[in-house]
Amino acid sequence: MFDSLNEQQKKAVEICDKNLLIIAGAGSGKTKTLTYKIAYILKNNLAKPYEILALTFTNKAADEMKQRIVNIINTSIENFYIGTFHALSLRFLRKIGKNYTIYDKHDQEMLVKDIIQSLNLDKNKFSPSKISSYISKLKNSANMEFPTKEIEKIYNMYEERLVNANAADFDNILINFINELKKNDELRLKFQNQFKFILIDEYQDTNNI
Ligand SMILES: Nc1ncnc2c1ncn2[C@@H]1O[C@H](COP(=O)(O)OP(=O)(O)O)[C@@H](O)[C@H]1O
Ligand SMILES: [Mg+2]
């Protein structure tokens, strides 16, 4: 099963008692190593499927990771915790009873547009799509500094409207889940105890959150 790995890949697969960061060029076999590592962990009973968390940032990378794991272990991975940060955060949020309506890019822009109108701001100066992506950028940055009072006001109203609608945009899926973990010691402990292995593919694509 592991014969197709080179020596360095094998070593990375077999070291399971410490944290590893694998840095190698594109196409050099990082995803292969990660997927075989999951197979290795299962084969050697180092963890149960539900004790492994495998994350990546884009849907494309998540689908590839899932497909490759299925090909290696040849069983359904439906109940495995493998997917994007967003998909898994949403799944965990639903498990604790947080059923948000998800606002996509279009929904976000419509909401921003509505807020701009209600504030009587000049719609030529405040473009919903630009402000919407600006808000997203701010939310994903470590420190939130608003360039103008108007944008701060739009942002505050935007967040308030999301909360009132029991909605979340893509950024809030991560932010809200992190906030749950921060404020709920029991929940955090449950996750810390449950996941014996956390594997992240395409780590360079992760954001500050
Ligand atoms: N040791 C190896 N022997 C043969 N083929 C390999 C080996 N390692 C990786 N490959 C192949 O190289 C390609 C790229 O591997 P991949 O894991 O996607 O790389 P990365 O994630 O680093 O971009 C895949 O088709 C994979 O099957
Ligand atoms: Mg890869």
Short mmCIF file of C-alpha atoms and ligand atoms in Angstrom, two decimals:
data_model
loop_
_atom_site.label_atom_id
_atom_site.label_comp_id
_atom_site.label_asym_id
_atom_site.label_seq_id
_atom_site.Cartn_x
_atom_site.Cartn_y
_atom_site.Cartn_z
CA MET A 1 0.00 0.00 0.00
CA PHE A 2 2.82 2.43 0.80
CA ASP A 3 5.29 1.18 -1.81
CA SER A 4 4.56 4.02 -4.18
CA LEU A 5 5.96 6.57 -1.71
CA ASN A 6 9.59 7.69 -1.84
CA GLU A 7 11.75 7.56 1.29
CA GLN A 8 11.04 11.11 2.44
CA GLN A 9 7.31 10.71 1.87
CA LYS A 10 7.36 7.45 3.84
CA LYS A 11 9.11 9.17 6.70
CA ALA A 12 6.52 11.95 6.73
CA VAL A 13 3.72 9.37 6.70
CA GLU A 14 5.20 7.31 9.51
CA ILE A 15 6.07 10.09 11.95
CA CYS A 16 2.86 10.34 13.94
CA ASP A 17 4.04 11.47 17.35
CA LYS A 18 4.98 15.05 16.53
CA ASN A 19 3.88 18.05 14.54
CA LEU A 20 5.05 18.17 10.94
CA LEU A 21 5.14 20.98 8.43
CA ILE A 22 5.86 19.73 4.92
CA ILE A 23 7.32 22.27 2.53
CA ALA A 24 7.92 21.09 -1.03
CA GLY A 25 7.33 22.35 -4.55
CA ALA A 26 4.12 21.99 -6.55
CA GLY A 27 3.60 18.48 -7.84
CA SER A 28 6.21 17.00 -5.52
CA GLY A 29 3.69 14.79 -3.69
CA LYS A 30 2.50 16.71 -0.63
CA THR A 31 -1.17 15.82 -1.09
CA LYS A 32 -0.15 12.27 -1.82
CA THR A 33 1.79 12.18 1.43
CA LEU A 34 -1.12 13.65 3.39
CA THR A 35 -3.67 11.22 1.96
CA TYR A 36 -1.41 8.22 2.55
CA LYS A 37 -0.80 9.44 6.07
CA ILE A 38 -4.53 9.22 6.75
CA ALA A 39 -4.54 5.68 5.35
CA TYR A 40 -1.51 4.84 7.53
CA ILE A 41 -3.17 6.19 10.67
CA LEU A 42 -6.30 4.12 10.01
CA LYS A 43 -4.44 0.97 9.04
CA ASN A 44 -2.35 1.07 12.20
CA ASN A 45 -5.32 1.92 14.41
CA LEU A 46 -3.67 5.13 15.59
CA ALA A 47 -7.06 6.81 15.40
CA LYS A 48 -10.64 6.17 14.39
CA PRO A 49 -11.99 8.00 11.34
CA TYR A 50 -13.89 10.47 13.55
CA GLU A 51 -10.66 11.32 15.36
CA ILE A 52 -9.01 12.65 12.20
CA LEU A 53 -9.61 16.17 10.94
CA ALA A 54 -8.37 16.87 7.40
CA LEU A 55 -8.72 20.43 6.19
CA THR A 56 -7.98 22.53 3.18
CA PHE A 57 -9.08 25.90 1.94
CA THR A 58 -10.67 25.54 -1.50
CA ASN A 59 -13.47 23.23 -2.62
CA LYS A 60 -11.26 22.02 -5.44
CA ALA A 61 -8.47 20.95 -3.08
CA ALA A 62 -11.01 19.36 -0.70
CA ASP A 63 -12.62 17.32 -3.48
CA GLU A 64 -9.23 16.16 -4.67
CA MET A 65 -8.19 15.18 -1.16
CA LYS A 66 -11.45 13.26 -0.60
CA GLN A 67 -11.23 11.45 -3.93
CA ARG A 68 -7.66 10.41 -3.34
CA ILE A 69 -8.40 9.11 0.15
CA VAL A 70 -11.34 7.08 -1.22
CA ASN A 71 -9.03 5.63 -3.86
CA ILE A 72 -6.51 4.52 -1.25
CA ILE A 73 -8.72 3.16 1.51
CA ASN A 74 -11.53 2.03 -0.74
CA THR A 75 -14.37 2.72 1.70
CA SER A 76 -16.95 5.45 2.03
CA ILE A 77 -15.63 8.55 3.78
CA GLU A 78 -19.03 10.16 4.18
CA ASN A 79 -18.73 10.44 7.94
CA PHE A 80 -15.09 11.47 7.96
CA TYR A 81 -14.14 14.98 8.93
CA ILE A 82 -12.55 15.89 5.63
CA GLY A 83 -13.32 19.11 3.81
CA THR A 84 -12.80 22.84 3.62
CA PHE A 85 -12.49 24.98 6.74
CA HIS A 86 -15.83 26.51 5.79
CA ALA A 87 -17.71 23.26 5.15
CA LEU A 88 -16.54 21.67 8.37
CA SER A 89 -17.11 24.78 10.47
CA LEU A 90 -20.64 24.90 9.13
CA ARG A 91 -21.13 21.22 9.95
CA PHE A 92 -19.86 21.76 13.51
CA LEU A 93 -22.04 24.85 13.92
CA ARG A 94 -25.10 22.88 12.82
CA LYS A 95 -24.23 20.18 15.33
CA ILE A 96 -24.47 22.72 18.13
CA GLY A 97 -27.78 23.99 16.83
CA LYS A 98 -26.61 27.02 14.87
CA ASN A 99 -28.51 26.80 11.61
CA TYR A 100 -27.52 29.91 9.74
CA THR A 101 -28.90 30.94 6.41
CA ILE A 102 -25.78 31.36 4.30
CA TYR A 103 -25.44 34.58 2.35
CA ASP A 104 -23.43 34.23 -0.82
CA LYS A 105 -21.69 37.04 -2.68
CA HIS A 106 -24.91 38.18 -4.32
CA ASP A 107 -26.87 38.18 -1.04
CA GLN A 108 -24.06 40.14 0.63
CA GLU A 109 -24.09 42.77 -2.09
CA MET A 110 -27.87 43.11 -1.96
CA LEU A 111 -27.68 43.63 1.78
CA VAL A 112 -24.92 46.24 1.45
CA LYS A 113 -26.89 47.97 -1.29
CA ASP A 114 -29.93 48.13 0.96
CA ILE A 115 -27.87 49.59 3.80
CA ILE A 116 -26.28 52.19 1.52
CA GLN A 117 -29.76 53.24 0.41
CA SER A 118 -31.13 53.39 3.93
CA LEU A 119 -28.22 55.62 4.95
CA ASN A 120 -28.91 57.88 1.97
CA LEU A 121 -25.33 57.58 0.82
CA ASP A 122 -24.29 58.51 -2.69
CA LYS A 123 -24.59 55.26 -4.64
CA ASN A 124 -22.02 56.41 -7.18
CA LYS A 125 -19.48 56.82 -4.42
CA PHE A 126 -20.39 53.66 -2.50
CA SER A 127 -20.51 50.62 -4.74
CA PRO A 128 -22.13 47.58 -3.06
CA SER A 129 -19.74 45.11 -4.67
CA LYS A 130 -16.63 47.08 -3.73
CA ILE A 131 -17.80 47.72 -0.17
CA SER A 132 -18.89 44.14 0.19
CA SER A 133 -15.47 42.79 -0.75
CA TYR A 134 -13.81 45.47 1.35
CA ILE A 135 -15.80 44.34 4.40
CA SER A 136 -14.75 40.77 3.69
CA LYS A 137 -11.11 41.78 3.44
CA LEU A 138 -11.32 43.65 6.73
CA LYS A 139 -12.96 40.70 8.47
CA ASN A 140 -10.20 38.39 7.31
CA SER A 141 -7.43 40.70 8.43
CA ALA A 142 -5.97 40.61 11.90
CA ASN A 143 -6.92 44.16 12.82
CA MET A 144 -10.04 45.95 11.74
CA GLU A 145 -9.43 49.57 10.91
CA PHE A 146 -12.10 51.43 9.03
CA PRO A 147 -10.93 54.00 6.51
CA THR A 148 -14.04 56.16 6.94
CA LYS A 149 -16.93 56.61 9.38
CA GLU A 150 -19.37 55.68 6.61
CA ILE A 151 -17.77 52.31 5.99
CA GLU A 152 -17.70 51.61 9.70
CA LYS A 153 -21.40 52.43 9.88
CA ILE A 154 -22.18 50.20 6.88
CA TYR A 155 -20.16 47.40 8.44
CA ASN A 156 -21.92 47.65 11.80
CA MET A 157 -25.33 47.65 10.18
CA TYR A 158 -24.33 44.78 7.93
CA GLU A 159 -23.29 42.61 10.86
CA GLU A 160 -26.40 43.55 12.81
CA ARG A 161 -28.65 42.66 9.89
CA LEU A 162 -26.94 39.28 9.53
CA VAL A 163 -27.46 38.49 13.21
CA ASN A 164 -31.11 39.56 13.06
CA ALA A 165 -31.70 37.34 10.03
CA ASN A 166 -29.88 34.42 11.68
CA ALA A 167 -27.60 34.57 8.66
CA ALA A 168 -23.89 34.24 8.06
CA ASP A 169 -21.71 35.16 5.12
CA PHE A 170 -18.73 32.95 4.24
CA ASP A 171 -16.38 34.85 6.53
CA ASN A 172 -18.76 34.60 9.46
CA ILE A 173 -18.95 30.84 9.13
CA LEU A 174 -15.35 30.74 10.34
CA ILE A 175 -15.58 33.71 12.69
CA ASN A 176 -18.75 32.46 14.37
CA PHE A 177 -17.36 28.99 14.85
CA ILE A 178 -14.16 30.36 16.36
CA ASN A 179 -16.22 32.54 18.70
CA GLU A 180 -18.17 29.47 19.82
CA LEU A 181 -14.90 27.69 20.55
CA LYS A 182 -13.57 30.72 22.43
CA LYS A 183 -16.58 31.20 24.64
CA ASN A 184 -17.48 27.56 25.25
CA ASP A 185 -14.76 25.73 27.20
CA GLU A 186 -16.66 22.46 27.10
CA LEU A 187 -17.03 22.55 23.32
CA ARG A 188 -13.37 23.45 22.83
CA LEU A 189 -12.29 20.63 25.09
CA LYS A 190 -14.52 18.21 23.21
CA PHE A 191 -12.81 19.07 19.92
CA GLN A 192 -9.36 18.99 21.48
CA ASN A 193 -10.04 15.52 22.86
CA GLN A 194 -11.79 14.19 19.79
CA PHE A 195 -9.23 15.02 17.11
CA LYS A 196 -6.03 13.09 17.55
CA PHE A 197 -4.73 14.13 14.13
CA ILE A 198 -5.24 17.40 12.29
CA LEU A 199 -3.94 17.47 8.72
CA ILE A 200 -4.03 20.55 6.53
CA ASP A 201 -3.40 20.57 2.80
CA GLU A 202 -2.62 23.75 0.86
CA TYR A 203 -1.67 25.38 4.17
CA GLN A 204 -0.29 28.43 2.36
CA ASP A 205 -3.86 29.35 1.33
CA THR A 206 -5.16 29.73 4.87
CA ASN A 207 -6.05 33.24 6.06
CA ASN A 208 -5.57 35.02 9.38
CA ILE A 209 -8.74 33.57 10.84
N1 LIG B 1 6.67 8.96 -4.86
C1 LIG B 1 5.91 9.11 -5.94
N2 LIG B 1 5.96 8.22 -6.95
C2 LIG B 1 5.20 8.37 -8.04
N3 LIG B 1 4.33 9.37 -8.25
C3 LIG B 1 4.22 10.31 -7.29
C4 LIG B 1 5.00 10.24 -6.09
N4 LIG B 1 4.66 11.30 -5.32
C5 LIG B 1 3.74 11.99 -6.00
N5 LIG B 1 3.47 11.41 -7.18
C6 LIG B 1 2.50 11.88 -8.19
O1 LIG B 1 2.82 13.21 -8.55
C7 LIG B 1 1.62 13.96 -8.78
C8 LIG B 1 1.61 15.19 -7.90
O2 LIG B 1 1.47 14.79 -6.53
P1 LIG B 1 0.67 15.65 -5.48
O3 LIG B 1 0.57 14.88 -4.22
O4 LIG B 1 -0.60 16.13 -6.07
O5 LIG B 1 1.68 16.87 -5.30
P2 LIG B 1 1.52 18.25 -4.48
O6 LIG B 1 0.34 18.09 -3.56
O7 LIG B 1 2.82 18.41 -3.75
O8 LIG B 1 1.32 19.31 -5.50
C9 LIG B 1 0.47 13.03 -8.52
O9 LIG B 1 -0.02 12.50 -9.72
C10 LIG B 1 1.09 11.95 -7.64
O10 LIG B 1 0.41 10.72 -7.76
MG MG B 2 -1.39 19.23 -3.46
#
